[in-house]
PDB file of C-alpha atoms in Angstrom:
ATOM      1  CA  UNK A   1      -0.166  -0.219  -0.014  1.00 54.00           C
ATOM      2  CA  UNK A   2       1.219   3.491  -0.783  1.00 64.00           C
ATOM      3  CA  UNK A   3       1.256   6.052   1.680  1.00 82.00           C
ATOM      4  CA  UNK A   4      -0.234   9.192   0.504  1.00 87.00           C
ATOM      5  CA  UNK A   5       0.433  12.726   2.099  1.00 88.00           C
ATOM      6  CA  UNK A   6      -1.961  15.880   1.108  1.00 92.00           C
ATOM      7  CA  UNK A   7      -1.595  19.479   2.119  1.00 94.00           C
ATOM      8  CA  UNK A   8      -4.166  22.272   1.388  1.00 96.00           C
ATOM      9  CA  UNK A   9      -4.138  25.748   2.148  1.00 97.00           C
ATOM     10  CA  UNK A  10      -6.750  28.611   1.086  1.00 98.00           C
ATOM     11  CA  UNK A  11      -6.371  32.384   1.147  1.00 97.00           C
ATOM     12  CA  UNK A  12      -8.894  35.370   0.368  1.00 97.00           C
ATOM     13  CA  UNK A  13      -7.204  37.679  -2.290  1.00 97.00           C
ATOM     14  CA  UNK A  14      -8.912  40.891  -2.774  1.00 96.00           C
ATOM     15  CA  UNK A  15      -9.434  40.658  -6.609  1.00 97.00           C
ATOM     16  CA  UNK A  16     -11.641  39.490  -9.200  1.00 96.00           C
ATOM     17  CA  UNK A  17     -11.316  35.566  -9.790  1.00 98.00           C
ATOM     18  CA  UNK A  18     -10.495  36.087 -13.456  1.00 97.00           C
ATOM     19  CA  UNK A  19      -7.690  38.293 -12.482  1.00 96.00           C
ATOM     20  CA  UNK A  20      -6.144  36.147  -9.817  1.00 98.00           C
ATOM     21  CA  UNK A  21      -6.604  33.174 -12.091  1.00 97.00           C
ATOM     22  CA  UNK A  22      -4.464  35.002 -14.953  1.00 96.00           C
ATOM     23  CA  UNK A  23      -1.644  35.559 -12.561  1.00 95.00           C
ATOM     24  CA  UNK A  24      -1.437  32.128 -10.995  1.00 95.00           C
ATOM     25  CA  UNK A  25      -1.721  30.344 -14.340  1.00 94.00           C
ATOM     26  CA  UNK A  26       0.861  32.212 -16.378  1.00 91.00           C
ATOM     27  CA  UNK A  27       4.130  30.108 -16.844  1.00 87.00           C
ATOM     28  CA  UNK A  28       6.111  33.379 -17.022  1.00 87.00           C
ATOM     29  CA  UNK A  29       5.083  34.536 -13.544  1.00 86.00           C
ATOM     30  CA  UNK A  30       5.130  31.135 -11.595  1.00 88.00           C
ATOM     31  CA  UNK A  31       8.461  32.007 -10.372  1.00 86.00           C
ATOM     32  CA  UNK A  32       7.356  35.018  -8.724  1.00 90.00           C
ATOM     33  CA  UNK A  33       4.983  33.390  -6.460  1.00 90.00           C
ATOM     34  CA  UNK A  34       5.943  29.685  -6.133  1.00 88.00           C
ATOM     35  CA  UNK A  35       8.009  28.695  -3.154  1.00 84.00           C
ATOM     36  CA  UNK A  36      11.610  30.204  -2.921  1.00 81.00           C
ATOM     37  CA  UNK A  37      13.984  27.757  -5.114  1.00 76.00           C
ATOM     38  CA  UNK A  38      11.289  26.256  -7.339  1.00 80.00           C
ATOM     39  CA  UNK A  39      11.674  27.431 -10.887  1.00 74.00           C
ATOM     40  CA  UNK A  40       9.270  26.529 -13.806  1.00 83.00           C
ATOM     41  CA  UNK A  41      10.226  26.603 -17.343  1.00 80.00           C
ATOM     42  CA  UNK A  42       8.103  25.947 -20.355  1.00 79.00           C
ATOM     43  CA  UNK A  43       8.452  26.012 -23.898  1.00 71.00           C
ATOM     44  CA  UNK A  44       5.069  24.874 -24.587  1.00 78.00           C
ATOM     45  CA  UNK A  45       2.373  23.610 -22.164  1.00 79.00           C
ATOM     46  CA  UNK A  46       1.548  21.051 -20.982  1.00 82.00           C
ATOM     47  CA  UNK A  47       5.009  20.427 -20.660  1.00 78.00           C
ATOM     48  CA  UNK A  48       7.128  21.847 -18.073  1.00 79.00           C
ATOM     49  CA  UNK A  49      10.505  21.259 -16.172  1.00 77.00           C
ATOM     50  CA  UNK A  50      10.889  21.850 -12.474  1.00 79.00           C
ATOM     51  CA  UNK A  51      14.039  22.700 -10.980  1.00 73.00           C
ATOM     52  CA  UNK A  52      14.431  22.758  -7.161  1.00 70.00           C
ATOM     53  CA  UNK A  53      16.657  22.194  -4.340  1.00 64.00           C
ATOM     54  CA  UNK A  54      20.366  22.138  -3.670  1.00 62.00           C
ATOM     55  CA  UNK A  55      21.944  21.278  -5.959  1.00 60.00           C
ATOM     56  CA  UNK A  56      19.180  21.896  -8.496  1.00 64.00           C
ATOM     57  CA  UNK A  57      16.850  18.591  -9.277  1.00 74.00           C
ATOM     58  CA  UNK A  58      15.026  18.767 -12.312  1.00 76.00           C
ATOM     59  CA  UNK A  59      11.850  16.957 -12.817  1.00 76.00           C
ATOM     60  CA  UNK A  60       9.730  16.538 -15.876  1.00 81.00           C
ATOM     61  CA  UNK A  61       6.250  17.537 -15.214  1.00 84.00           C
ATOM     62  CA  UNK A  62       2.821  18.507 -16.624  1.00 87.00           C
ATOM     63  CA  UNK A  63       0.958  21.560 -15.990  1.00 90.00           C
ATOM     64  CA  UNK A  64      -2.555  22.013 -17.374  1.00 94.00           C
ATOM     65  CA  UNK A  65      -5.023  25.056 -17.060  1.00 95.00           C
ATOM     66  CA  UNK A  66      -8.505  25.115 -17.483  1.00 96.00           C
ATOM     67  CA  UNK A  67      -9.770  28.647 -17.979  1.00 96.00           C
ATOM     68  CA  UNK A  68     -13.313  27.974 -17.680  1.00 97.00           C
ATOM     69  CA  UNK A  69     -13.066  26.490 -14.377  1.00 98.00           C
ATOM     70  CA  UNK A  70     -10.191  28.920 -13.022  1.00 98.00           C
ATOM     71  CA  UNK A  71      -8.094  25.749 -12.011  1.00 98.00           C
ATOM     72  CA  UNK A  72      -4.600  24.537 -12.795  1.00 96.00           C
ATOM     73  CA  UNK A  73      -3.483  20.945 -12.340  1.00 94.00           C
ATOM     74  CA  UNK A  74       0.121  19.975 -12.302  1.00 91.00           C
ATOM     75  CA  UNK A  75       2.214  16.825 -11.621  1.00 87.00           C
ATOM     76  CA  UNK A  76       5.485  14.760 -12.285  1.00 82.00           C
ATOM     77  CA  UNK A  77       5.463  13.435 -15.934  1.00 81.00           C
ATOM     78  CA  UNK A  78       7.515  10.281 -15.355  1.00 78.00           C
ATOM     79  CA  UNK A  79       5.845   8.810 -12.325  1.00 78.00           C
ATOM     80  CA  UNK A  80       2.701   9.651 -10.349  1.00 77.00           C
ATOM     81  CA  UNK A  81       4.549  10.500  -6.714  1.00 80.00           C
ATOM     82  CA  UNK A  82       3.455  14.316  -6.862  1.00 84.00           C
ATOM     83  CA  UNK A  83       0.345  16.236  -7.894  1.00 90.00           C
ATOM     84  CA  UNK A  84      -1.496  19.489  -7.176  1.00 91.00           C
ATOM     85  CA  UNK A  85      -4.157  21.892  -8.035  1.00 96.00           C
ATOM     86  CA  UNK A  86      -5.173  25.459  -7.611  1.00 97.00           C
ATOM     87  CA  UNK A  87      -8.529  26.364  -7.752  1.00 98.00           C
ATOM     88  CA  UNK A  88      -9.713  29.891  -7.890  1.00 99.00           C
ATOM     89  CA  UNK A  89     -13.231  30.835  -6.799  1.00 98.00           C
ATOM     90  CA  UNK A  90     -15.621  33.702  -6.249  1.00 97.00           C
ATOM     91  CA  UNK A  91     -15.551  35.211  -2.846  1.00 95.00           C
ATOM     92  CA  UNK A  92     -17.434  38.046  -1.202  1.00 94.00           C
ATOM     93  CA  UNK A  93     -17.636  41.354  -2.399  1.00 91.00           C
ATOM     94  CA  UNK A  94     -15.341  40.926  -5.486  1.00 91.00           C
ATOM     95  CA  UNK A  95     -12.616  38.717  -3.809  1.00 96.00           C
ATOM     96  CA  UNK A  96     -11.365  35.652  -4.644  1.00 98.00           C
ATOM     97  CA  UNK A  97     -10.723  32.205  -2.603  1.00 98.00           C
ATOM     98  CA  UNK A  98      -7.675  30.619  -3.649  1.00 98.00           C
ATOM     99  CA  UNK A  99      -7.035  26.856  -2.845  1.00 98.00           C
ATOM    100  CA  UNK A 100      -3.746  24.981  -3.461  1.00 97.00           C
ATOM    101  CA  UNK A 101      -3.349  21.415  -2.686  1.00 96.00           C
ATOM    102  CA  UNK A 102      -0.389  19.322  -2.782  1.00 92.00           C
ATOM    103  CA  UNK A 103      -0.282  15.259  -2.849  1.00 91.00           C
ATOM    104  CA  UNK A 104       2.667  13.267  -2.482  1.00 87.00           C
ATOM    105  CA  UNK A 105       2.290   9.474  -3.047  1.00 85.00           C
ATOM    106  CA  UNK A 106       5.851   9.024  -1.761  1.00 76.00           C
ATOM    107  CA  UNK A 107       6.340  10.264   1.410  1.00 69.00           C
ATOM    108  CA  UNK A 108      10.083   9.789   1.035  1.00 73.00           C
ATOM    109  CA  UNK A 109      10.109  12.285  -1.812  1.00 70.00           C
ATOM    110  CA  UNK A 110       8.001  14.992   0.464  1.00 73.00           C
ATOM    111  CA  UNK A 111       9.672  17.509   2.301  1.00 76.00           C
ATOM    112  CA  UNK A 112       8.697  17.723   6.133  1.00 74.00           C
ATOM    113  CA  UNK A 113       5.201  18.649   6.871  1.00 78.00           C
ATOM    114  CA  UNK A 114       5.769  21.918   8.496  1.00 87.00           C
ATOM    115  CA  UNK A 115       7.885  23.209   5.376  1.00 89.00           C
ATOM    116  CA  UNK A 116       5.177  22.380   3.097  1.00 90.00           C
ATOM    117  CA  UNK A 117       2.570  24.032   5.317  1.00 93.00           C
ATOM    118  CA  UNK A 118       4.739  27.246   5.483  1.00 94.00           C
ATOM    119  CA  UNK A 119       5.772  27.339   1.886  1.00 92.00           C
ATOM    120  CA  UNK A 120       1.856  26.861   0.897  1.00 94.00           C
ATOM    121  CA  UNK A 121       1.106  30.099   2.996  1.00 96.00           C
ATOM    122  CA  UNK A 122       3.980  31.841   1.875  1.00 96.00           C
ATOM    123  CA  UNK A 123       3.277  31.110  -1.633  1.00 96.00           C
ATOM    124  CA  UNK A 124      -0.101  32.427  -1.341  1.00 97.00           C
ATOM    125  CA  UNK A 125       1.102  35.328   0.027  1.00 97.00           C
ATOM    126  CA  UNK A 126       3.403  36.131  -2.660  1.00 95.00           C
ATOM    127  CA  UNK A 127       0.489  35.318  -5.173  1.00 97.00           C
ATOM    128  CA  UNK A 128      -1.675  37.852  -3.616  1.00 97.00           C
ATOM    129  CA  UNK A 129       1.215  40.540  -3.703  1.00 96.00           C
ATOM    130  CA  UNK A 130       1.803  39.871  -7.280  1.00 94.00           C
ATOM    131  CA  UNK A 131      -1.831  40.457  -8.129  1.00 96.00           C
ATOM    132  CA  UNK A 132      -1.916  43.760  -6.092  1.00 93.00           C
ATOM    133  CA  UNK A 133       1.412  44.956  -7.705  1.00 91.00           C
ATOM    134  CA  UNK A 134      -0.078  44.397 -11.341  1.00 84.00           C
ATOM    135  CA  UNK A 135      -3.539  45.829 -10.606  1.00 75.00           C
ATOM    136  CA  UNK A 136      -6.675  44.670 -12.824  1.00 59.00           C
ATOM    137  CA  UNK A 137      -5.842  43.722 -16.142  1.00 52.00           C
ATOM    138  CA  UNK A 138      -8.094  44.884 -19.076  1.00 42.00           C
ATOM    139  CA  UNK A 139     -10.936  42.716 -19.557  1.00 41.00           C
TER     140      UNK A 139
END
């Protein structure tokens, strides 16, 4: 039996859901809000390469966006040891609720739980900052 470890965090961001999703799903801006030391490169979605750790490990991954559902999904390409998703939903008074969920199917591949939880919170804080810095984009 495979042990599965899940983590999830939610954050309210004071911006329209479409605006938050545009920032969260843009491969060119992922490095600005993902956990420190995680870098995503993509020549063409859904294929991406994720670099992380010291010395940097490079993993082949997939990233898919579902614009109509305001959802981003990702995971390792050559194995099923890691996957995640980000969902943006409408909140109160024009705000957004952003939930990010990570699944590690190999606990040996997962960082310690406290680090993951802290990284999720910090990433959502940086995403909120990124949205605030760029303001509303034209509709």
